[in-house]
XYZ file of N, CA and C in Angstrom:
876
model
N 30.744 59.417 50.249
C 29.500 58.974 49.770
C 29.485 57.531 49.513
N 28.223 57.114 49.939
C 27.421 56.023 49.922
C 27.134 55.313 48.497
N 27.852 54.509 47.859
C 27.427 54.121 46.661
C 26.277 52.889 46.699
N 25.580 53.353 45.295
C 24.142 52.338 45.553
C 24.331 51.036 44.784
N 23.996 49.809 45.048
C 24.148 48.691 44.363
C 22.984 49.044 42.979
N 23.357 48.821 41.775
C 22.502 48.875 40.908
C 21.468 47.689 40.706
N 21.956 46.625 41.157
C 20.805 45.433 41.183
C 19.884 45.809 42.232
N 20.298 46.241 43.157
C 19.176 46.411 44.806
C 18.509 47.579 44.167
N 18.870 48.523 43.369
C 18.181 49.800 43.052
C 17.143 49.145 41.759
N 17.505 48.220 41.126
C 16.544 47.659 40.283
C 15.335 47.181 40.663
N 15.788 46.194 41.562
C 14.680 45.604 42.318
C 13.685 46.876 43.013
N 14.395 47.767 43.548
C 13.523 48.635 44.064
C 12.253 49.355 43.181
N 12.951 49.595 41.798
C 12.247 50.380 41.124
C 11.126 49.337 40.418
N 11.406 48.056 40.354
C 10.469 47.446 39.908
C 9.294 47.015 40.643
N 9.591 47.509 41.994
C 8.393 47.394 43.184
C 7.180 48.522 42.729
N 7.714 49.479 42.033
C 6.669 50.508 41.625
C 5.986 49.942 40.392
N 4.785 49.925 40.597
C 3.982 49.730 39.357
C 3.754 51.001 38.566
N 4.291 50.762 37.586
C 4.090 51.963 36.615
C 3.490 51.650 35.170
N 2.940 50.457 35.404
C 2.298 50.055 34.128
C 1.654 51.249 33.152
N 1.841 51.290 32.192
C 1.268 52.350 31.268
C 0.407 51.434 29.924
N -1.089 52.088 29.897
C -1.689 52.811 31.060
C -2.041 51.908 32.232
N -2.346 52.698 33.379
C -2.229 54.252 33.197
C -0.939 54.854 33.778
N 0.220 54.271 34.115
C 1.320 54.839 34.102
C 1.571 54.997 35.720
N 0.969 56.055 36.363
C 1.360 56.408 37.656
C 3.058 56.372 38.167
N 3.276 57.192 37.086
C 5.029 57.144 37.571
C 5.502 57.985 38.307
N 4.796 58.766 39.404
C 4.946 59.936 40.303
C 5.872 59.570 41.204
N 5.111 58.130 42.108
C 5.976 58.009 43.211
C 7.456 57.573 43.055
N 7.575 56.628 41.737
C 9.097 56.283 41.318
C 9.708 57.504 41.003
N 9.275 58.282 40.282
C 9.978 59.799 40.256
C 10.499 60.160 41.132
N 9.729 60.544 42.397
C 9.772 61.190 43.434
C 11.369 60.550 44.456
N 10.952 59.022 44.418
C 11.872 57.980 44.677
C 13.258 58.339 44.441
N 13.522 58.417 42.899
C 14.628 58.709 42.359
C 15.083 60.281 42.419
N 14.005 60.760 42.674
C 15.014 62.435 42.945
C 14.945 62.501 44.626
N 15.015 61.947 45.156
C 15.047 62.079 46.707
C 16.720 61.329 46.309
N 17.053 60.478 45.994
C 18.211 59.815 46.205
C 19.396 60.643 45.194
N 18.846 61.460 44.336
C 19.709 62.058 43.257
C 19.995 63.546 44.195
N 18.682 64.095 44.895
C 19.249 65.039 45.558
C 20.023 65.401 46.810
N 19.848 64.005 47.669
C 20.806 63.574 48.415
C 22.653 63.502 48.026
N 22.396 63.438 46.473
C 24.185 63.252 45.983
C 24.664 64.358 45.476
N 23.526 65.609 45.734
C 23.874 66.752 45.517
C 23.293 67.410 44.000
N 22.471 66.514 43.150
C 21.657 67.151 42.197
C 20.525 67.963 42.419
N 20.310 69.003 41.239
C 19.562 70.059 41.427
C 18.059 69.165 40.949
N 17.181 68.773 41.577
C 15.822 67.958 41.121
C 14.698 68.946 40.783
N 14.142 68.318 39.442
C 12.729 68.974 39.265
C 11.875 68.220 38.981
N 10.429 68.112 39.290
C 9.307 67.273 38.589
C 8.787 68.182 37.708
N 8.260 67.216 36.675
C 7.179 68.077 36.008
C 6.310 67.150 35.112
N 4.851 67.267 35.696
C 3.843 66.539 35.396
C 3.021 67.068 34.387
N 2.964 66.067 33.435
C 1.667 66.331 32.081
C 0.047 65.925 32.580
N -0.363 64.913 33.803
C -1.280 64.831 33.909
C -1.093 64.291 35.456
N -2.173 64.253 36.029
C -2.137 63.856 37.595
C -1.399 62.301 37.729
N -0.260 62.011 38.668
C 0.720 60.993 38.713
C 1.647 60.828 37.632
N 1.521 61.519 36.394
C 2.180 61.172 35.335
C 3.267 62.082 35.065
N 4.581 61.771 36.136
C 5.659 62.689 36.435
C 6.837 62.154 35.822
N 7.652 63.580 35.291
C 8.961 63.285 35.088
C 9.905 64.231 35.912
N 11.361 63.514 35.780
C 12.118 64.081 36.422
C 13.249 64.506 36.097
N 13.704 65.644 36.054
C 15.187 66.084 35.839
C 16.210 66.532 36.861
N 17.275 65.897 36.672
C 18.421 66.136 37.923
C 19.519 66.527 36.877
N 20.206 67.599 37.874
C 21.059 68.569 37.495
C 22.385 68.158 38.075
N 23.641 68.110 37.867
C 24.750 68.289 38.310
C 25.551 69.328 37.411
N 25.961 70.411 38.035
C 26.598 71.832 37.253
C 27.961 72.061 37.835
N 28.881 72.221 37.178
C 30.084 72.940 38.080
C 30.196 74.354 37.266
N 29.390 74.964 37.020
C 29.245 76.591 36.600
C 30.305 76.972 35.613
N 30.326 75.926 34.902
C 30.992 76.092 33.562
C 29.986 76.251 32.251
N 30.797 76.604 31.320
C 29.990 76.555 29.908
C 30.117 75.306 29.284
N 30.459 74.212 29.957
C 30.588 72.878 29.162
C 29.140 72.046 29.142
N 28.935 71.949 28.005
C 27.565 70.996 27.865
C 27.545 69.929 28.359
N 26.186 69.888 29.451
C 26.528 68.138 30.241
C 26.429 66.830 29.505
N 26.835 65.904 30.066
C 26.552 64.333 29.224
C 25.000 64.530 30.038
N 24.160 63.671 28.958
C 22.602 63.549 29.473
C 22.728 61.952 29.412
N 22.213 61.329 30.655
C 21.602 60.105 30.675
C 19.993 60.297 30.743
N 19.161 59.538 29.743
C 17.678 59.307 29.984
C 17.029 58.138 29.660
N 16.006 58.093 30.215
C 15.220 56.916 29.930
C 13.830 57.046 30.482
N 12.796 56.077 30.480
C 11.444 56.162 30.615
C 11.130 55.446 31.930
N 10.479 55.928 32.718
C 9.834 55.225 34.033
C 8.706 54.247 33.991
N 7.917 54.265 33.000
C 6.654 53.533 32.617
C 7.089 51.948 32.184
N 6.329 51.080 31.967
C 6.502 49.777 31.448
C 5.170 49.534 30.650
N 5.493 48.516 29.924
C 4.032 47.865 28.986
C 3.394 47.000 30.223
N 2.019 47.060 29.671
C 1.401 46.012 30.521
C 1.439 44.486 30.466
N 1.182 43.562 31.659
C 1.430 42.139 31.660
C 1.289 41.526 30.827
N -0.004 41.899 30.337
C -0.508 40.503 29.364
C -1.776 39.718 30.180
N -2.173 38.661 29.280
C -3.201 37.983 29.910
C -2.848 36.739 30.689
N -1.435 36.172 30.161
C -1.267 35.054 31.046
C -0.307 35.305 32.092
N -0.779 34.310 33.043
C -0.362 34.458 34.513
C 1.366 34.305 34.402
N 1.810 35.143 35.634
C 3.564 35.081 35.206
C 3.956 34.129 36.341
N 5.199 33.573 35.879
C 5.886 32.462 36.678
C 6.289 32.954 38.001
N 6.585 34.241 37.980
C 7.256 35.074 39.138
C 6.167 36.364 39.129
N 6.382 36.490 40.573
C 5.748 38.029 40.848
C 6.211 39.345 39.964
N 5.245 39.865 39.168
C 5.813 40.940 38.329
C 6.531 41.997 38.857
N 6.282 42.388 40.211
C 6.842 43.491 41.108
C 7.531 43.089 42.326
N 8.032 41.810 41.845
C 8.846 41.500 43.271
C 10.440 41.738 43.027
N 10.754 41.567 41.596
C 12.140 41.700 41.354
C 12.933 40.522 41.986
N 12.352 39.280 41.880
C 12.788 38.029 42.286
C 14.312 38.018 41.094
N 15.283 37.476 42.224
C 16.737 36.989 41.374
C 16.787 35.449 41.497
N 16.686 34.950 40.786
C 16.882 33.371 40.158
C 18.138 32.889 39.629
N 19.051 32.358 40.156
C 20.560 32.097 39.370
C 21.109 33.378 39.233
N 21.550 33.670 37.731
C 22.049 34.963 37.598
C 20.812 35.964 36.663
N 19.721 35.697 36.730
C 18.832 36.488 35.907
C 17.775 37.136 37.359
N 17.307 38.335 36.919
C 16.633 39.338 37.526
C 15.337 38.979 36.954
N 13.963 38.780 37.547
C 12.582 38.807 36.745
C 11.920 39.781 37.388
N 10.872 40.469 36.631
C 9.954 41.545 37.405
C 9.728 42.435 36.067
N 8.495 43.260 35.984
C 7.852 44.022 35.178
C 8.778 45.125 34.807
N 9.390 45.253 33.620
C 10.382 46.352 33.416
C 11.671 46.133 33.888
N 12.246 44.933 34.136
C 13.391 44.538 34.631
C 14.487 45.026 33.178
N 14.089 44.636 32.000
C 15.102 45.189 31.103
C 14.788 46.115 30.404
N 12.987 46.606 30.267
C 12.864 47.585 29.516
C 12.028 48.696 30.658
N 12.707 49.613 31.093
C 13.830 49.898 31.482
C 14.264 49.952 32.775
N 13.732 49.154 34.239
C 13.993 49.814 35.169
C 15.444 49.451 35.559
N 15.959 48.326 34.966
C 17.552 48.389 35.395
C 18.413 49.402 34.367
N 17.891 50.066 33.251
C 18.842 51.189 32.702
C 18.595 52.368 33.340
N 17.323 52.504 34.358
C 17.285 53.758 35.010
C 18.312 53.829 36.203
N 18.224 52.263 36.866
C 19.165 52.235 37.879
C 20.399 52.318 37.922
N 21.052 51.760 36.629
C 22.279 51.664 36.165
C 22.986 53.587 35.842
N 21.936 54.232 35.243
C 22.237 55.422 34.992
C 22.381 56.124 36.599
N 20.965 55.995 37.261
C 21.297 56.545 38.596
C 22.740 56.273 39.332
N 22.672 55.372 39.602
C 24.216 54.681 40.257
C 25.349 55.249 39.760
N 25.799 55.429 38.733
C 26.776 55.961 37.859
C 26.688 57.470 37.881
N 25.680 58.165 37.805
C 25.245 59.672 38.115
C 26.001 59.717 39.719
N 25.045 59.197 40.281
C 25.773 59.325 41.820
C 27.066 59.064 42.166
N 27.886 57.862 41.268
C 29.347 57.694 41.710
C 30.091 58.742 41.121
N 29.454 59.696 40.165
C 30.181 60.626 39.406
C 29.841 61.664 39.991
N 29.220 61.913 41.006
C 29.005 63.391 41.562
C 29.957 64.002 42.009
N 30.896 63.362 43.031
C 32.288 63.827 43.745
C 32.825 64.632 42.599
N 33.069 64.440 41.279
C 33.760 64.988 40.476
C 33.284 66.392 39.532
N 32.141 66.731 40.380
C 31.466 67.750 39.710
C 31.347 68.024 38.423
N 31.370 66.816 37.498
C 31.377 66.745 36.094
C 29.750 67.371 35.617
N 29.627 68.088 34.554
C 28.343 68.449 34.379
C 27.289 67.026 33.864
N 26.440 66.863 34.709
C 25.560 65.963 34.259
C 23.742 66.266 34.064
N 23.162 65.773 33.241
C 21.576 65.789 33.148
C 21.267 64.509 33.031
N 20.259 63.897 33.937
C 19.610 62.865 33.870
C 17.976 63.451 33.798
N 17.629 62.885 32.502
C 15.989 63.155 32.182
C 15.205 61.938 32.337
N 14.452 61.603 33.342
C 13.652 60.211 33.298
C 11.985 60.631 32.961
N 11.581 60.040 32.062
C 10.375 60.656 31.341
C 9.144 59.667 31.671
N 7.948 60.024 32.010
C 6.864 59.271 31.796
C 6.271 59.173 30.901
N 5.133 57.820 30.624
C 4.908 57.688 29.523
C 5.251 57.658 27.838
N 6.549 56.827 28.200
C 7.002 56.509 27.174
C 6.410 55.224 26.028
N 6.043 54.734 26.726
C 5.258 53.393 25.986
C 4.310 53.773 24.855
N 3.633 55.056 25.177
C 2.142 55.146 24.487
C 2.540 56.559 23.750
N 3.663 56.295 23.263
C 3.779 57.539 22.531
C 4.602 58.728 22.846
N 5.304 58.510 24.248
C 6.651 59.740 24.176
C 5.957 60.927 24.742
N 4.774 60.957 25.420
C 3.924 61.984 26.336
C 4.970 62.667 26.902
N 5.576 61.913 27.923
C 5.889 62.747 29.107
C 7.503 63.693 28.418
N 8.322 63.024 27.435
C 9.197 63.462 26.628
C 8.624 64.831 26.056
N 7.645 64.827 25.165
C 6.906 65.772 24.160
C 6.628 66.922 25.451
N 5.996 66.839 26.529
C 5.594 67.663 27.584
C 6.794 68.210 27.935
N 7.915 67.695 27.984
C 8.996 68.332 28.555
C 9.531 69.302 27.815
N 9.652 68.961 26.587
C 10.028 69.753 25.262
C 9.383 71.135 24.997
N 8.167 70.874 25.251
C 7.614 71.709 25.130
C 7.079 73.201 26.234
N 8.136 72.538 27.140
C 7.888 73.591 28.438
C 9.718 74.867 28.209
N 9.272 76.088 28.702
C 10.247 77.060 28.234
C 11.539 76.838 29.568
N 12.602 76.957 28.788
C 13.892 76.720 29.826
C 13.813 75.508 30.773
N 13.707 74.407 30.379
C 13.561 73.290 31.107
C 14.393 72.356 30.848
N 14.738 72.185 29.252
C 16.249 71.496 28.953
C 17.042 72.174 28.174
N 18.296 71.935 28.325
C 19.257 72.751 27.818
C 20.073 71.876 26.681
N 20.929 72.366 25.843
C 21.497 71.350 25.136
C 22.564 70.473 25.370
N 22.633 69.175 25.302
C 23.635 68.445 25.718
C 24.544 68.056 25.132
N 25.910 67.561 25.720
C 26.999 67.622 24.941
C 26.956 66.251 24.220
N 26.331 65.350 24.628
C 26.153 64.126 24.133
C 24.741 63.185 25.139
N 24.279 62.297 24.423
C 22.977 61.739 25.148
C 23.327 60.210 25.068
N 22.976 59.591 26.550
C 23.196 58.066 26.465
C 21.677 57.450 26.702
N 20.960 56.925 25.877
C 19.519 56.099 26.276
C 19.706 55.065 26.809
N 19.279 54.595 28.073
C 19.327 53.493 28.465
C 18.351 52.214 28.443
N 18.042 52.350 26.962
C 17.508 51.184 26.874
C 18.061 49.749 26.522
N 17.768 48.322 26.725
C 18.125 47.080 26.319
C 18.618 47.137 25.204
N 20.336 47.016 24.896
C 20.346 46.663 23.769
C 21.754 45.364 23.641
N 21.924 44.706 24.888
C 22.909 43.799 25.335
C 24.110 44.596 25.265
N 24.100 45.751 25.558
C 25.418 46.295 25.933
C 26.031 46.879 24.596
N 25.630 46.765 23.492
C 25.847 46.980 21.918
C 25.441 48.548 21.792
N 26.136 49.542 21.367
C 26.024 50.925 21.176
C 24.970 50.904 19.977
N 23.881 51.723 20.058
C 22.967 51.947 18.904
C 23.114 53.514 18.412
N 23.347 53.617 17.262
C 23.259 54.876 16.911
C 22.024 55.684 16.064
N 21.040 54.657 16.023
C 19.837 54.896 15.337
C 18.605 54.349 15.966
N 17.555 54.812 15.765
C 16.143 54.196 16.210
C 15.285 54.268 15.391
N 14.230 53.656 15.439
C 13.277 53.370 14.419
C 12.049 54.541 14.789
N 11.515 55.017 14.107
C 10.283 55.880 14.500
C 8.951 55.136 14.816
N 8.093 55.965 15.265
C 6.532 55.176 15.613
C 5.551 55.634 14.872
N 4.788 54.950 14.016
C 3.222 55.165 13.512
C 2.093 54.608 13.648
N 1.630 55.000 14.393
C 0.483 54.311 14.680
C -0.877 54.580 13.877
N -1.462 53.691 13.174
C -2.397 54.062 12.254
C -3.794 53.327 12.934
N -5.217 54.129 12.828
C -6.577 53.419 12.873
C -7.286 53.444 11.478
N -7.492 52.404 11.311
C -7.896 51.884 9.943
C -9.436 51.680 10.593
N -10.652 52.166 9.653
C -11.919 51.590 10.046
C -12.550 51.554 8.556
N -13.133 49.958 8.860
C -13.772 49.554 7.887
C -15.182 49.607 7.970
N -16.141 49.811 7.125
C -17.500 50.434 7.165
C -18.375 49.037 6.670
N -19.582 49.153 6.858
C -20.419 48.088 6.405
C -21.981 48.834 6.422
N -22.861 47.747 6.417
C -24.194 47.936 6.570
C -24.774 46.873 7.625
N -25.357 47.312 8.248
C -25.833 46.319 9.400
C -27.470 45.657 9.008
N -27.165 44.419 9.492
C -28.563 43.821 9.082
C -28.851 42.732 9.798
N -30.162 42.023 10.184
C -30.102 40.906 11.115
C -29.168 39.892 10.652
N -28.522 38.924 11.894
C -28.006 37.794 11.400
C -28.566 36.427 10.730
N -29.926 36.451 10.628
C -30.628 35.678 9.813
C -30.756 35.980 8.400
N -30.551 37.301 8.172
C -30.696 37.867 6.710
C -29.127 38.442 6.629
N -28.161 37.809 6.412
C -26.650 38.456 6.311
C -26.723 39.338 4.874
N -27.416 38.511 3.753
C -27.397 38.712 2.535
C -27.776 40.439 2.205
N -28.392 40.758 3.179
C -29.275 42.142 3.483
C -28.282 43.187 3.552
N -26.983 42.744 4.344
C -26.066 43.793 4.993
C -24.752 43.652 4.166
N -23.761 44.575 4.702
C -22.401 44.203 4.037
C -21.554 44.181 5.556
N -20.960 43.099 5.918
C -20.111 42.743 6.783
C -18.816 43.028 6.941
N -18.532 44.393 7.697
C -17.484 45.203 7.848
C -16.282 43.926 8.324
N -16.498 43.291 9.009
C -15.543 42.081 9.574
C -14.744 41.785 8.287
N -15.421 41.078 7.410
C -15.369 40.551 6.492
C -14.294 41.504 5.513
N -14.456 42.789 5.336
C -13.716 43.577 5.152
C -12.307 44.017 5.751
N -12.609 43.744 6.933
C -11.546 44.142 7.633
C -10.427 42.949 7.463
N -11.072 41.603 7.646
C -10.228 40.706 7.556
C -9.486 40.531 6.200
N -10.222 40.779 5.237
C -9.228 40.844 3.836
C -8.137 41.913 4.121
N -8.497 43.208 4.620
C -7.374 44.101 4.907
C -6.460 43.731 5.689
N -6.781 43.048 6.755
C -5.687 42.751 7.712
C -4.738 41.634 6.841
N -5.196 40.717 5.764
C -4.444 39.619 5.197
C -3.663 40.494 4.325
N -3.981 41.611 3.710
C -3.121 42.623 2.891
C -2.030 43.050 3.509
N -2.057 43.351 5.119
C -1.113 43.830 5.837
C -0.087 42.593 5.901
N -0.629 41.654 6.231
C 0.213 40.411 6.820
C 1.118 40.012 5.817
N 0.699 40.094 4.344
C 1.587 39.924 3.334
C 2.495 41.003 2.869
N 2.316 42.151 3.400
C 2.957 43.415 2.977
C 4.272 43.488 2.827
N 5.140 43.963 2.152
C 6.940 43.696 2.338
C 7.367 45.130 1.997
N 7.973 45.793 3.214
C 8.578 47.261 2.800
C 9.676 46.806 1.740
N 9.794 47.780 1.108
C 10.974 47.775 0.150
C 12.161 48.461 0.558
N 12.056 49.734 1.505
C 12.978 50.279 2.331
C 14.229 49.753 3.189
N 15.069 49.849 3.261
C 16.025 49.102 4.156
C 17.289 50.051 4.679
N 17.545 49.818 5.903
C 18.614 50.720 6.311
C 19.785 49.893 6.937
N 20.834 50.380 6.750
C 22.343 49.484 7.191
C 22.162 49.224 8.276
N 21.907 50.120 9.494
C 21.833 49.542 10.905
C 20.346 49.293 11.223
N 19.230 49.616 10.831
C 18.011 49.219 11.670
C 17.325 48.311 10.956
N 17.928 48.045 9.617
C 17.064 46.728 8.919
C 15.768 47.453 8.019
N 14.959 46.651 8.030
C 13.766 46.928 7.573
C 12.653 47.435 8.518
N 11.600 48.275 8.250
C 10.592 48.563 9.000
C 9.595 47.452 9.328
N 9.126 47.669 10.522
C 7.963 46.564 10.957
C 6.537 47.201 11.095
N 5.716 46.242 10.966
C 4.353 46.202 10.847
C 3.668 45.278 11.734
N 2.744 45.714 12.605
C 1.828 44.805 13.541
C 0.646 45.285 13.692
N -0.432 44.075 13.524
C -1.678 44.662 13.715
C -2.055 44.147 14.899
N -2.524 45.570 16.118
C -2.195 45.222 17.362
C -3.598 45.037 17.845
N -4.727 45.532 17.346
C -5.783 45.454 18.070
C -6.834 45.251 16.805
N -8.258 44.834 16.880
C -9.049 44.807 16.263
C -10.772 44.629 16.815
N -11.641 45.497 16.880
C -12.728 46.076 17.417
C -13.839 46.092 16.463
N -14.884 45.381 16.714
C -15.906 45.511 15.800
C -17.075 44.809 16.325
N -18.435 44.567 15.811
C -19.605 43.974 16.183
C -20.335 44.522 17.227
N -21.466 44.351 17.048
C -22.402 44.951 18.200
C -22.921 43.518 19.062
N -23.110 42.587 18.412
C -23.708 41.399 18.842
C -23.887 40.261 17.777
N -23.879 38.973 18.386
C -23.617 37.988 17.385
C -24.472 37.676 16.491
N -25.743 38.082 16.495
C -26.777 37.759 15.541
C -27.110 39.136 14.614
N -26.201 40.185 14.647
C -26.274 41.359 13.712
C -25.072 41.327 12.823
N -25.295 41.478 11.541
C -24.136 42.170 10.756
C -23.578 43.339 11.066
N -22.143 43.333 11.286
C -21.132 44.215 11.750
C -21.214 45.420 10.850
N -21.524 46.516 11.154
C -21.261 47.920 10.269
C -20.008 48.542 10.458
N -19.139 48.151 11.193
C -18.233 49.158 11.651
C -16.868 48.136 12.293
N -15.739 48.409 11.799
C -14.673 47.522 12.697
C -13.447 48.596 12.499
N -12.613 48.452 13.707
C -11.761 49.497 13.682
C -10.395 48.443 14.071
N -9.461 48.632 13.058
C -8.180 47.860 13.293
C -7.074 49.260 13.656
N -6.403 48.737 14.491
C -5.232 49.475 15.153
C -3.814 48.992 14.545
N -2.865 49.607 13.893
C -1.842 49.161 13.125
C -0.525 49.922 13.580
N 0.601 48.964 13.786
C 1.724 49.743 14.682
C 2.813 49.595 13.807
N 3.331 50.617 12.922
C 4.637 50.539 11.850
C 5.728 51.353 12.606
N 6.792 50.646 12.643
C 8.024 51.001 13.332
C 8.955 51.649 11.820
N 9.109 52.835 11.857
C 9.590 53.165 10.314
C 11.264 53.812 10.760
N 11.653 53.856 9.266
C 12.821 54.365 9.434
C 12.945 56.088 9.299
N 14.492 56.677 9.887
C 14.601 57.804 9.782
C 14.071 58.246 8.596
N 14.804 57.925 7.532
C 14.525 58.495 5.962
C 13.254 58.407 5.404
N 12.446 57.397 5.913
C 10.907 57.329 5.183
C 10.356 58.920 5.087
N 9.571 58.748 4.122
C 8.548 60.160 3.747
C 7.057 59.552 4.411
N 6.885 59.901 5.330
C 5.450 59.315 5.986
C 4.200 59.723 5.216
N 4.006 60.799 4.176
C 3.038 60.914 3.564
C 3.013 59.895 2.205
N 4.517 59.663 1.670
C 4.445 58.813 0.719
C 4.114 57.336 1.330
N 4.199 56.719 2.812
C 4.037 55.894 3.109
C 2.297 55.522 3.512
N 1.916 56.732 3.794
C 0.332 56.717 3.740
C -0.534 56.450 2.534
N 0.194 57.068 1.477
C -0.269 57.145 0.315
C -0.396 55.598 -0.454
N 0.697 54.856 0.306
C 0.775 53.296 -0.507
C -0.027 52.608 0.288
N -0.411 53.060 1.719
C -1.354 52.217 2.620
C -2.707 52.138 2.133
N -3.054 53.477 1.827
C -4.235 53.738 1.443
C -4.729 52.851 -0.005
N -3.734 52.536 -0.768
C -4.121 51.696 -1.858
C -3.938 50.247 -1.569
N -3.138 49.931 -0.439
C -3.025 48.533 -0.243
C -4.499 48.033 0.282
N -5.061 49.154 1.342
C -6.124 48.845 2.316
C -7.389 49.011 1.415
N -7.679 49.921 0.510
C -8.633 50.151 -0.178
C -9.205 51.492 0.070
N -10.005 52.112 -1.016
C -10.219 53.487 -0.890
C -11.363 53.613 0.244
N -12.229 52.386 0.492
C -13.336 52.700 1.340
C -12.605 52.415 2.962
N -11.553 52.497 3.114
C -11.025 52.476 4.394
C -10.538 53.594 4.856
N -11.007 53.734 6.027
C -10.866 55.386 6.652
C -9.475 54.908 7.295
N -8.702 56.013 7.431
C -7.404 55.890 7.890
C -7.151 56.975 8.667
N -6.785 56.953 9.907
C -6.722 57.989 10.870
C -5.344 57.792 11.767
N -4.166 58.843 11.680
C -2.859 58.782 12.487
C -3.262 58.985 13.993
N -2.858 57.981 14.644
C -2.645 58.124 16.084
C -1.578 58.621 16.701
N -0.265 58.309 16.175
C 0.776 58.729 16.482
C 1.827 58.672 15.508
N 2.784 59.691 15.533
C 3.839 59.908 14.478
C 4.859 60.141 15.106
N 5.567 59.581 15.830
C 7.113 59.979 16.090
C 8.131 59.556 15.256
N 9.266 60.553 14.537
C 9.819 60.382 13.692
C 11.439 59.335 13.990
N 11.839 58.459 13.375
C 13.037 57.995 13.813
C 14.069 58.851 13.697
N 15.056 58.298 14.579
C 16.778 59.217 14.362
C 17.716 58.421 14.143
N 18.675 59.207 13.924
C 19.696 58.550 13.478
C 21.124 59.523 13.531
N 22.201 59.304 14.401
C 23.305 59.948 14.564
C 24.427 59.319 13.644
N 24.441 58.464 12.634
C 25.640 57.759 11.939
C 26.025 59.085 10.991
N 25.073 59.846 10.768
C 25.843 60.959 9.583
C 26.663 61.796 10.355
N 26.865 62.198 11.794
C 27.723 62.913 12.465
C 28.740 62.072 12.936
N 28.398 61.025 13.167
C 29.500 59.818 14.020
C 29.737 58.502 13.123
N 30.210 58.826 11.910
C 30.629 57.603 10.928
C 31.125 56.396 11.571
N 31.176 56.309 12.683
C 32.251 54.933 13.138
C 31.168 53.675 13.272
């Protein structure tokens, strides 16, 4: 069997533009599926939306042994507004570093797991590869697979190829995304005293969030984190804005009670601030089962 160079494969995967949004993971999933199929894996594709395709590949020896599962995601985050020094989808190698969109998170992890699985294929060890679409915006691809009947089986162990500097991680923070709305009263910009400026309300709210300190702490994960990611409001420069929306990214600990956290944030933000949950993915820890 011809083995695949993981660095070369990483460069090929970087060339697939899977920025999320919009994602477009299908071509990347089909490319990997073809490689794995040639190596003897049974391959399945599952799409939760057009071009939003996840890949499942199995290698079975017809035993009752639960497979080792390698898993990761095919999408990457947007490029940002700044111009890149290197072409984002070229996979350039300069010195001992490889540059590209998703090079670390996590096209290289996908490549490494694919190459390892193909190298192990002749042993017929039970293996399961699950490469999901749309991890970056709430794990929609993974949630779609879990909701399907008879698609995912029980794994003996799971390895997730996220970048950790080769240090094994046994726990992961959760994600709680909130949308907070500050309301006001519109008026003409020449008579601001006749209105209630929602941007000022939102600004005070954001300053409260900036100074907020979590009391909880985990020995593996440290403290939760909070980031104000977006702020949107105002109609035009010469009107008092009557509505502002602020989106908040909180990374939670597995043991945190989300309802208690929401109650605390309502007190911090103020009773007149509307709070909507956009995404709630709970954290996970395996340290109780594996106390090393």
